[in-house]
Structures are given as C-alpha cells and as structure tokens.
PDB file of C-alpha atoms in Angstrom:
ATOM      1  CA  UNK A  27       4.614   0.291  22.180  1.00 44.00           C
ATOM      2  CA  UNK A  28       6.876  -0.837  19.427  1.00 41.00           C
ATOM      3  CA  UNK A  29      10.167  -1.958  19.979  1.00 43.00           C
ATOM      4  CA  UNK A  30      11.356  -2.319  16.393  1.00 43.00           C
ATOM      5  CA  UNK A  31      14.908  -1.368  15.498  1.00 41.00           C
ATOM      6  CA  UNK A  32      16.054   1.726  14.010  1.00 45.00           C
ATOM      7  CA  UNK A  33      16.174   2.357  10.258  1.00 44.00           C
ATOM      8  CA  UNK A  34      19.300  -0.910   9.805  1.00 44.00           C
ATOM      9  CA  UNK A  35      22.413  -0.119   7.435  1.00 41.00           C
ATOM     10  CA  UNK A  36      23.000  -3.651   7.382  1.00 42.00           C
ATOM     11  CA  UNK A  37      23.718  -4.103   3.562  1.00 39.00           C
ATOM     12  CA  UNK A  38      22.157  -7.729   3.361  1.00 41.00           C
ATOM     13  CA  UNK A  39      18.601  -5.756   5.340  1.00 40.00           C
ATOM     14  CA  UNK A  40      16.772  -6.288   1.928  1.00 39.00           C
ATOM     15  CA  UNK A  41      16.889  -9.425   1.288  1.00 38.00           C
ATOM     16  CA  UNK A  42      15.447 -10.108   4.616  1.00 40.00           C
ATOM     17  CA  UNK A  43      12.757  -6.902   4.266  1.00 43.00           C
ATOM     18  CA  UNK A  44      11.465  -5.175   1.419  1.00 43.00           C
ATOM     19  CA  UNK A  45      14.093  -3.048  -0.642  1.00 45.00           C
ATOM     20  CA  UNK A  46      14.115   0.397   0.294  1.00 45.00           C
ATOM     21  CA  UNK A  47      13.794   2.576  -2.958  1.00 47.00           C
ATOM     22  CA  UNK A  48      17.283   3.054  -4.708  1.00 47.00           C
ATOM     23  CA  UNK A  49      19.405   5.805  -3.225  1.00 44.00           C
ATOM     24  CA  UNK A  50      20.379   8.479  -5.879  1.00 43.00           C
ATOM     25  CA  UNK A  51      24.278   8.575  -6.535  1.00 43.00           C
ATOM     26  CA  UNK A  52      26.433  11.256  -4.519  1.00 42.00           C
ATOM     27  CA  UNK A  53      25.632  12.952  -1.120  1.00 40.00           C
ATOM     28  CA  UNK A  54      22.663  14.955  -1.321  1.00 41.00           C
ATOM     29  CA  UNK A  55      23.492  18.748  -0.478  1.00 42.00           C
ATOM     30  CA  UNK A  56      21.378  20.313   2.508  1.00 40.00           C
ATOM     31  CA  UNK A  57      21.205  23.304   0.011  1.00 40.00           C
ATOM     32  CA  UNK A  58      17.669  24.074  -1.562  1.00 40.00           C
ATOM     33  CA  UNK A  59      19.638  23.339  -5.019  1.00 44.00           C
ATOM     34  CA  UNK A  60      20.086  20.064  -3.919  1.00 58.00           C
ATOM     35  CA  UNK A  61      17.057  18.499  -1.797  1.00 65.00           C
ATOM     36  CA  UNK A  62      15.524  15.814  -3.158  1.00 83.00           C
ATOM     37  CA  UNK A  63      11.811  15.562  -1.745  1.00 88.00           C
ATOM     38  CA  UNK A  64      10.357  13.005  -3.063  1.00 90.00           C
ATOM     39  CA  UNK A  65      12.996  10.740  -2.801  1.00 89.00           C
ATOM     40  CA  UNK A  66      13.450  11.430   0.806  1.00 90.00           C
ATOM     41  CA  UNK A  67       9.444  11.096   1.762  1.00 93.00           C
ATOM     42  CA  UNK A  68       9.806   7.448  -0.286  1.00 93.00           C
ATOM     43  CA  UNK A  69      12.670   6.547   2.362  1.00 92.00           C
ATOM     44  CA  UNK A  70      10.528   7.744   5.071  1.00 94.00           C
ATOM     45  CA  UNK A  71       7.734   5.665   3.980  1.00 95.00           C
ATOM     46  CA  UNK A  72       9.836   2.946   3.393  1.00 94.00           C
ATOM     47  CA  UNK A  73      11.158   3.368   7.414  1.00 93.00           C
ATOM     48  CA  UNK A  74       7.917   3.752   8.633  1.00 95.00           C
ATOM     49  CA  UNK A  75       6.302   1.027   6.749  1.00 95.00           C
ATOM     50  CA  UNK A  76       9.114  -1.463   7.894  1.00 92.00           C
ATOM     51  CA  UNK A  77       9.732  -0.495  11.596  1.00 92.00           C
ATOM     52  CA  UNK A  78       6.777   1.338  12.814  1.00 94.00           C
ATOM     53  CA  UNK A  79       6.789   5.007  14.086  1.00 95.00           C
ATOM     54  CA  UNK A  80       8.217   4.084  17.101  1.00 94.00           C
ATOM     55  CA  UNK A  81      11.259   2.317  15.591  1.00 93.00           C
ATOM     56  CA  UNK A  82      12.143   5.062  13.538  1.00 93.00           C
ATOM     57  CA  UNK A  83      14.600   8.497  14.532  1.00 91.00           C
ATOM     58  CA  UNK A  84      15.012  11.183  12.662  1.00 90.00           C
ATOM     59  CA  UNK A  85      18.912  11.181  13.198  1.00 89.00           C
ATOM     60  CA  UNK A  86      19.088   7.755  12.055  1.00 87.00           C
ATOM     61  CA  UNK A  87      16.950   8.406   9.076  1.00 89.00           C
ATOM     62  CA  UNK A  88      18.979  11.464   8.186  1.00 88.00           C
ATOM     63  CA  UNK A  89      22.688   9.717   8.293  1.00 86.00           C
ATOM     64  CA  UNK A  90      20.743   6.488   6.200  1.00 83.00           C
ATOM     65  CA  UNK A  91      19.902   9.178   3.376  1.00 83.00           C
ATOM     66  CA  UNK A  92      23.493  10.998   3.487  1.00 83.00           C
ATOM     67  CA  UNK A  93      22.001  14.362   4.748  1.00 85.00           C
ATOM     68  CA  UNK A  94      22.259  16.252   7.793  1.00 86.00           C
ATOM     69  CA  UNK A  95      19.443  15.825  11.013  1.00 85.00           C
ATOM     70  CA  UNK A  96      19.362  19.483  10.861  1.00 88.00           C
ATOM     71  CA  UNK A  97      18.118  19.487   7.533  1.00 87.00           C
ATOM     72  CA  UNK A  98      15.408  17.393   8.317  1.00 88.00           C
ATOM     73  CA  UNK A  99      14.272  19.570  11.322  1.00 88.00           C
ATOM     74  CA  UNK A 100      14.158  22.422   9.127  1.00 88.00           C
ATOM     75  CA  UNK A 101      12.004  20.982   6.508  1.00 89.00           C
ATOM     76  CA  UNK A 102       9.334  18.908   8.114  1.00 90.00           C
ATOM     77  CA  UNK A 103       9.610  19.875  12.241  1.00 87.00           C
ATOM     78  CA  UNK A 104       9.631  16.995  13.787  1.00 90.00           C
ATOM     79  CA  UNK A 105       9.477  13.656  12.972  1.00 93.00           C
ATOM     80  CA  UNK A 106       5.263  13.152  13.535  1.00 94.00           C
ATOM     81  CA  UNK A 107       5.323  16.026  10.631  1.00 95.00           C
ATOM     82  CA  UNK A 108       7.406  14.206   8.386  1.00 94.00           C
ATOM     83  CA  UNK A 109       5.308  11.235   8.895  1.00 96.00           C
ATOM     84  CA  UNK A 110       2.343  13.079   7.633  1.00 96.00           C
ATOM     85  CA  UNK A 111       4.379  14.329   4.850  1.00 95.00           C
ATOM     86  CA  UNK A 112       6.047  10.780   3.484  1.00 95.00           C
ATOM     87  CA  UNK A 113       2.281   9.481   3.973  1.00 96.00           C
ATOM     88  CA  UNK A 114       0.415  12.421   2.013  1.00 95.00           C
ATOM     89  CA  UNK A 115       3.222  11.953  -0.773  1.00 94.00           C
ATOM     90  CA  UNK A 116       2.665   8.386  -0.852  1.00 92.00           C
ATOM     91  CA  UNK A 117      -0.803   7.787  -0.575  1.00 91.00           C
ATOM     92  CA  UNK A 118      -2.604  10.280  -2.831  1.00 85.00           C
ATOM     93  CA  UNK A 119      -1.897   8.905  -6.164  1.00 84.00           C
ATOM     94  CA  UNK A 120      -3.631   5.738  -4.781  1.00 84.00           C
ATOM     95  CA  UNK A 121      -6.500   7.797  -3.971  1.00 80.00           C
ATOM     96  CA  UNK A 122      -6.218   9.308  -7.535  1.00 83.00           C
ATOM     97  CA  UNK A 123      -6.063   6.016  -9.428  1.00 83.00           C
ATOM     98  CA  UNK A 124      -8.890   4.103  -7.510  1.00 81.00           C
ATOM     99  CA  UNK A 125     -11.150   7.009  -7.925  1.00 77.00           C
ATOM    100  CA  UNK A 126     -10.569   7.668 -11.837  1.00 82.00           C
ATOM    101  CA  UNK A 127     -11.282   3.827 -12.193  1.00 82.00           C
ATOM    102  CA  UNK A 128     -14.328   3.717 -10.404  1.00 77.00           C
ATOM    103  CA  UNK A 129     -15.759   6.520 -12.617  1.00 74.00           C
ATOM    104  CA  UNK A 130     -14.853   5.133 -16.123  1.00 69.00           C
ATOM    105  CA  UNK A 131     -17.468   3.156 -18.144  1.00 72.00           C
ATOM    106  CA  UNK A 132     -18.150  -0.488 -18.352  1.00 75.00           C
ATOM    107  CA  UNK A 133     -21.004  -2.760 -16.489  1.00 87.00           C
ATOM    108  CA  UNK A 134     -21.174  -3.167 -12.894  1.00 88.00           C
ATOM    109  CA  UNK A 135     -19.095  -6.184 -13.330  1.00 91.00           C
ATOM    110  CA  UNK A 136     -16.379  -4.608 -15.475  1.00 91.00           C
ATOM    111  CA  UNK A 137     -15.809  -1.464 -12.771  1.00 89.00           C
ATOM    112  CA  UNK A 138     -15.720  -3.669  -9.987  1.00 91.00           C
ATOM    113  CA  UNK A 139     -12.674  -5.652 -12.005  1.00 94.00           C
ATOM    114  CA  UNK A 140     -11.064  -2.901 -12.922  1.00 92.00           C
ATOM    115  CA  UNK A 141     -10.960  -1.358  -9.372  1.00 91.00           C
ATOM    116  CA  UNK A 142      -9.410  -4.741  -8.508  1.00 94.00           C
ATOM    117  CA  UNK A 143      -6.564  -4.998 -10.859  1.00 95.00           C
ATOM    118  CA  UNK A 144      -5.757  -1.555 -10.214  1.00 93.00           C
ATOM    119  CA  UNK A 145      -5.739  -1.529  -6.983  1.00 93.00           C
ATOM    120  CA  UNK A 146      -3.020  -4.872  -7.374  1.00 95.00           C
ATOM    121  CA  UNK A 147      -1.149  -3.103  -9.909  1.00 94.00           C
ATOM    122  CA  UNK A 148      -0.508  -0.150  -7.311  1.00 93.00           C
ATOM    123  CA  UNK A 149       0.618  -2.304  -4.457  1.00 94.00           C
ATOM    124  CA  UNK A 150       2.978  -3.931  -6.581  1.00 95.00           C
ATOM    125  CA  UNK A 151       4.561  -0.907  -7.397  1.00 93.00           C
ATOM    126  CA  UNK A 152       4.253   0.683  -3.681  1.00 93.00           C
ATOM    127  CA  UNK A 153       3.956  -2.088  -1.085  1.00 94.00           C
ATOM    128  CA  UNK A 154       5.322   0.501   1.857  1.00 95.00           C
ATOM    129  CA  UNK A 155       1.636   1.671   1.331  1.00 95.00           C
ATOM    130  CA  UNK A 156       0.247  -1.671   2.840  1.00 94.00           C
ATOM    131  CA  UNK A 157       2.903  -2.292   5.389  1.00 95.00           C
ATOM    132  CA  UNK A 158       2.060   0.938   6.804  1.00 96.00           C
ATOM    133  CA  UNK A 159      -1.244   0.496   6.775  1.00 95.00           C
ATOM    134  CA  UNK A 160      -0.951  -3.004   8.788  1.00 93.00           C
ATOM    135  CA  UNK A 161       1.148  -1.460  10.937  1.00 93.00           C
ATOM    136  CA  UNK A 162      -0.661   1.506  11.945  1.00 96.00           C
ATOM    137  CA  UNK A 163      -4.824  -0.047  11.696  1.00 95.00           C
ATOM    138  CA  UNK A 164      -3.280  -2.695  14.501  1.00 93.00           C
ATOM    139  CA  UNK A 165      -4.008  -0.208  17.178  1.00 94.00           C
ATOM    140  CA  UNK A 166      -6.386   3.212  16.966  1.00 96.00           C
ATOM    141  CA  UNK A 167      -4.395   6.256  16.524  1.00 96.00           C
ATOM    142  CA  UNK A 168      -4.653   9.701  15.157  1.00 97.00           C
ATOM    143  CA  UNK A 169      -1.956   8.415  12.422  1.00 97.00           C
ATOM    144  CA  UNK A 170      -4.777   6.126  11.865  1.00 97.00           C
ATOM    145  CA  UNK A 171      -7.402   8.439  11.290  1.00 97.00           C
ATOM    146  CA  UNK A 172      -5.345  10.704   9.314  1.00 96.00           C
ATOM    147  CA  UNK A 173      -4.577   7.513   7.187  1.00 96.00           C
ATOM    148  CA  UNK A 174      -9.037   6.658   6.944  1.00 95.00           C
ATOM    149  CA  UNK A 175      -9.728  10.426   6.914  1.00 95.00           C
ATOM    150  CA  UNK A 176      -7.438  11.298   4.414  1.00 93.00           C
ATOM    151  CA  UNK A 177      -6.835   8.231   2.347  1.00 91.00           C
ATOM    152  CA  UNK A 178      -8.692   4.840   2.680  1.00 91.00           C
ATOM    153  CA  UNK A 179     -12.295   6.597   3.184  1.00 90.00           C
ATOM    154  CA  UNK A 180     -12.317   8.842   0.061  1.00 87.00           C
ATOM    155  CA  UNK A 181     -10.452   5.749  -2.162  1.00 84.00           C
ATOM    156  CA  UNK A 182     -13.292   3.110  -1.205  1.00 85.00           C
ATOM    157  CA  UNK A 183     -16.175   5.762  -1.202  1.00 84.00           C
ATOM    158  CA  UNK A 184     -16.675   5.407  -5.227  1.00 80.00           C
ATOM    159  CA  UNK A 185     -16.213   1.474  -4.181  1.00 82.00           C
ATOM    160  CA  UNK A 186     -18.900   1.785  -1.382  1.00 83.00           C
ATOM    161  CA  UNK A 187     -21.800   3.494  -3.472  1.00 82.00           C
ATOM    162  CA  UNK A 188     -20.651   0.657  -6.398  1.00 83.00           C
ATOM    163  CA  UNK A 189     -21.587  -2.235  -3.463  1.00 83.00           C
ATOM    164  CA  UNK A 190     -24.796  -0.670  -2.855  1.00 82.00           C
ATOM    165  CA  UNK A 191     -26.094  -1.447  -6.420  1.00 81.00           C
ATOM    166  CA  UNK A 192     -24.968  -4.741  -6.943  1.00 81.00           C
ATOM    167  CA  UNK A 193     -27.195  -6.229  -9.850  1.00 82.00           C
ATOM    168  CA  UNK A 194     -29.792  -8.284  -7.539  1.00 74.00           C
ATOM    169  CA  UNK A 195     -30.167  -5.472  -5.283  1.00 75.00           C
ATOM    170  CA  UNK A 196     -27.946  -7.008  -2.848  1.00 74.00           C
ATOM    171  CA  UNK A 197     -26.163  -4.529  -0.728  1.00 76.00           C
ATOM    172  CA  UNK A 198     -22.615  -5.828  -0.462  1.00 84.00           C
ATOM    173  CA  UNK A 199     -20.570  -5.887   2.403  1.00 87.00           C
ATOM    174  CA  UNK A 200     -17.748  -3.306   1.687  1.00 88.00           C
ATOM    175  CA  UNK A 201     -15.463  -4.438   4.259  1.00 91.00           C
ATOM    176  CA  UNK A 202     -15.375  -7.828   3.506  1.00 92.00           C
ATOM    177  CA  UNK A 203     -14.554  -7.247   0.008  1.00 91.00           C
ATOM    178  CA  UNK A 204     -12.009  -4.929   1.310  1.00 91.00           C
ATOM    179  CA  UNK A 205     -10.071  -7.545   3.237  1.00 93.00           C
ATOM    180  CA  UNK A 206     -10.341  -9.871   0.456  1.00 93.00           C
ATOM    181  CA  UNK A 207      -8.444  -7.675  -2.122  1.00 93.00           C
ATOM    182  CA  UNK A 208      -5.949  -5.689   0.389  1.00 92.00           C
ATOM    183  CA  UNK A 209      -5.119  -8.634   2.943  1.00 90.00           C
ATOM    184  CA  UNK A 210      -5.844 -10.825  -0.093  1.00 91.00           C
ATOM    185  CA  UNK A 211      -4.918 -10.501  -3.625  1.00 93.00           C
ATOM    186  CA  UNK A 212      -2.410  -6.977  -2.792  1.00 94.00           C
ATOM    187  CA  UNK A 213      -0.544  -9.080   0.609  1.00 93.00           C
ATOM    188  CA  UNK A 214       1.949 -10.775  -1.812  1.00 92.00           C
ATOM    189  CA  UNK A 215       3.697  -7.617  -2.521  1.00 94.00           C
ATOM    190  CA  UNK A 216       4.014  -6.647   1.355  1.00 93.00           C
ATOM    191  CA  UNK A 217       5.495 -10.075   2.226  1.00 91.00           C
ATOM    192  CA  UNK A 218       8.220 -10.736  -0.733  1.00 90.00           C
ATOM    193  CA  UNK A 219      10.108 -13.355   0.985  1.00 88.00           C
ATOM    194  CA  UNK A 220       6.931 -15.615   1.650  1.00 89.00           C
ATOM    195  CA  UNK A 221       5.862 -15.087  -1.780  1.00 87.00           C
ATOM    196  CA  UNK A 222       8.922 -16.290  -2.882  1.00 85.00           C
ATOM    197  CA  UNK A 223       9.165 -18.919  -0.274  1.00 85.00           C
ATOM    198  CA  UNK A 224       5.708 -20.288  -2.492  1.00 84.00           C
ATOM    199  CA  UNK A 225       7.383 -21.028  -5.425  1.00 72.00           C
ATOM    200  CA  UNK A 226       7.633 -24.592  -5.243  1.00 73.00           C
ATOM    201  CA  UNK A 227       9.844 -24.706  -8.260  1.00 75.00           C
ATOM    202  CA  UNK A 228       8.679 -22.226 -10.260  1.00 76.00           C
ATOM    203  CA  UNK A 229      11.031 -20.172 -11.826  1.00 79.00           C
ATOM    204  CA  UNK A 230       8.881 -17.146 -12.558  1.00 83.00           C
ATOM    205  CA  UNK A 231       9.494 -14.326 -10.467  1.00 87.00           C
ATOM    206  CA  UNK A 232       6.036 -12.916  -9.282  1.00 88.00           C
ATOM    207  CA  UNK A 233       7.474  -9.110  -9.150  1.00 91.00           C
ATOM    208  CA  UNK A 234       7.894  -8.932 -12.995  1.00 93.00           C
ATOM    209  CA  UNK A 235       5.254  -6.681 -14.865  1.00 94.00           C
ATOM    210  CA  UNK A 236       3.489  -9.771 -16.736  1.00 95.00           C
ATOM    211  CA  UNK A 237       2.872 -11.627 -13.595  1.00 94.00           C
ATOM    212  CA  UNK A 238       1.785  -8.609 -11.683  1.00 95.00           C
ATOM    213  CA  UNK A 239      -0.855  -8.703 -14.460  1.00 96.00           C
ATOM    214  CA  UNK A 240      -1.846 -12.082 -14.483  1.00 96.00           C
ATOM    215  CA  UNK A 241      -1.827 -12.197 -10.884  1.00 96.00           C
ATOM    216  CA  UNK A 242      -4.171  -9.374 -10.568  1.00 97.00           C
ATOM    217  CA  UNK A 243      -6.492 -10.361 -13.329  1.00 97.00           C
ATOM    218  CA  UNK A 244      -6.562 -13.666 -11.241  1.00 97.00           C
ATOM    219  CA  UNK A 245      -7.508 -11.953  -8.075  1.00 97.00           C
ATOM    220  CA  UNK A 246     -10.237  -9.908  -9.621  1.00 96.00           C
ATOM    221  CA  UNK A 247     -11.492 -12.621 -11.584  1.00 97.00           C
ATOM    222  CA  UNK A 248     -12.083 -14.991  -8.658  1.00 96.00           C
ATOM    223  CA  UNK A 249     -13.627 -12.007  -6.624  1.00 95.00           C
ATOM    224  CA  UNK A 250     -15.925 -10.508  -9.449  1.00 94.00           C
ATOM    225  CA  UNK A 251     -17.167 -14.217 -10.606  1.00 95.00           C
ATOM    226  CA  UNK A 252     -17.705 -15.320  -7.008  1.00 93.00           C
ATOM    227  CA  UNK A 253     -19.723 -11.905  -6.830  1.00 91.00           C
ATOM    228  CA  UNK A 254     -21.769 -12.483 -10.115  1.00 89.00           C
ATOM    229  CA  UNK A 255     -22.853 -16.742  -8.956  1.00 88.00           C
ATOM    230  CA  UNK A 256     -24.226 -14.901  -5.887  1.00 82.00           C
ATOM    231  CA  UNK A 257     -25.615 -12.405  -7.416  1.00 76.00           C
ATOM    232  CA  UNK A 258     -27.168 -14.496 -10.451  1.00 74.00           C
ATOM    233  CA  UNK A 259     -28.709 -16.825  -7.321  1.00 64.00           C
ATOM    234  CA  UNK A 260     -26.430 -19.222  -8.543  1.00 52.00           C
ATOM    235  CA  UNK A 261     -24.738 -19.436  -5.006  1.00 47.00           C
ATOM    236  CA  UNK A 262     -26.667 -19.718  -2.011  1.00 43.00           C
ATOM    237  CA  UNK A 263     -26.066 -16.203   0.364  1.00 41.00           C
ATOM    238  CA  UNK A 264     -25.856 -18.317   3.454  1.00 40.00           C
ATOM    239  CA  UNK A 265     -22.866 -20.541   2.676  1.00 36.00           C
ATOM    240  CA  UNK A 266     -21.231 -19.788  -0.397  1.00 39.00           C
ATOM    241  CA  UNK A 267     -22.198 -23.137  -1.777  1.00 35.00           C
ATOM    242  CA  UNK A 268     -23.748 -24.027  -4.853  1.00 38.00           C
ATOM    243  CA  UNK A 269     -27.167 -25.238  -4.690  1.00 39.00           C
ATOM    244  CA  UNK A 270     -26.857 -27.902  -6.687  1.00 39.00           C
TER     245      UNK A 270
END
C-alpha cells in the first residue's frame, strides 16, 4: 500500500513535482453559483497523479482548493467517486483526439505519425494523465480497469486495427509500440525535473510550444521510419539490424 504524503502546501512543492494547475483567484463559494468543476477534478487529478490514491484525503484536498470537505461529500460521495470523476474529466478528450486522428486521411505511414505527435502534444499539455497511469498499471486494480475499460482500450483500438495492416503484412506488436511512445517519447512531460536535469547547457526550455513540436515530430519520426526499414525488408525482423 502506498505511503505517499498528503496533497503538500509546501509553496516550493512544484519545483520539486509537477505544478498543480493554477488556482483561480478568491475562495471558491460552496454555493452552486460558485463551484468550479472542472477546475476542481484538474486538482484531483493532479493529487492523484502525484501521490497515489492512497496518499490522498478528501479533507486535505478540500482545505488545498479553499472549499469546504462537506462540499466535496456532497458532490462526488466519497473520495473513490471523485476519483472516477477527476479521471473521466481528464481522460476523455485523449480518447477523443487519438480516435479523430486515427480516422483522418493520409497513408499508413502518415496516420501512424500523426497518432504519434498527437498523442505527445496531449501529454505535454496533461502529464497528470501519465503519472496516473504509472501509478495505478503498477499493481491490478479496479481503478485500473476502469482506466483500460474506459480509456486506454477504446484510444489504442483505431491504433490496434492500424498495426494489423502494416504495409508487408506484418502484424505489429501493439504493445511494444505502445511503450515506446507513452514510456518513450510522452515520459519527458511526466518527469520535468529530469528533463531539465538533460539539458547539458542548453538553454531551450523543452515545455515551450515549438519544442513540444519538434520533440514530437522527432519521436514519431524515429518510430514511423524504424517501422517503414522493417517493413520495406530493409531491417532484418530478428535484430533490428541492417542487413548490410
């Protein structure tokens, strides 16, 4: 069982962990006038995603946001409820996005890049997404399945059938390819502070929009070029290696 801390109000927290989306000015109300739902299942991602389900309390999450535990109770139940609410709200434009992509036009090739790159793009904007889902795929759960049932089965379903009719006929293996691009390319947004700790002198700061883009058109064109040698028989299946 976890043993991660409670939601911190250390002020200096997010430079050490990801920062936890930007509170709205004033104390929101506990009124219906005032309840701000979205912003409140982004915080509860953002706790989750950092400190596990265990590590989290609905009383501490409720005096972090500025409104009352009883509000909280009211709205979502209990804190298992809200954690199927904060991952419902955060998850299905994911779902939304990969699918739409996977539809579009364009060769085999050119879908399987853009799934890539849009894939990247989204973590960038929403790495609480794949924090939660290394915390939670660590050990099985029925958070877990909710998270495949719901989520991760119907995004790389479009993905799966695409493997299947690779140009040489080759099935490909889907989870592989998933690890690749999620534990891959989209990890650098999850782990800021190593990212950053990769610099190595460079000044540019990898969490700007035109090096989210360059990084994943990097990412997908290493993956979709590796794809197409082996595909072409320009890469031997067994190793990887070039036959020449």
């Amino acid at each position: 069982m976890s043993t991660a801390s409670p939601v911190p109000t250390d002020p200096h927290h997010e430079e050490r962990q990801a920062p936890c989306p930007p509170r709205r000015r004033g104390r929101p109300r506990s009124d219906e006038g005032g309840f701000d739902r979205a912003h409140l299942l982004e915080a509860a991602l953002h706790a989750f995603a950092i400190h596990g389900y265990q590590g989290v309390s609905i009383r501490t999450l409720a005096r972090e946001l500025g409104v009352s535990h009883n509000l909280l109770n009211q709205r979502f139940g209990s804190k298992q409820d809200l954690w199927y609410a904060a991952v419902d709200h955060g998850f299905g434009s994911l779902t939304d996005e990969l699918q739409r992509v996977m539809t579009g036009t364009g060769d085999w090739y050119a879908q399987l890049h853009a799934a890539i790159t849009a894939f990247i793009r989204h973590s960038a904007r929403n790495p609480d997404l794949l924090r939660l889902v290394d915390t939670e795929g660590a050990t099985p759960s029925e958070r877990l399945d909710h998270l495949v049932d719901r989520f991760i089965a119907p995004a790389t379903s479009p993905l799966r059938g695409h493997l299947r009719t690779a140009p040489d006929g080759e099935s490909l293996p889907l989870r592989s390819l998933h690890f690749l691009i999620t534990r891959g390319g989209a990890a650098l947004y999850s782990s800021p502070a190593l990212a950053r700790s990769l610099d190595e002198g460079d000044t540019t700061d990898p969490f700007a929009a035109e090096e989210i883009e360059q990084h994943a058109k990097f990412v997908a064109d290493v993956i979709v070029e590796g794809i197409r040698a082996r595909t072409s028989g320009g890469a031997s299946t067994q190793s990887g290696i070039s036959d020449d």
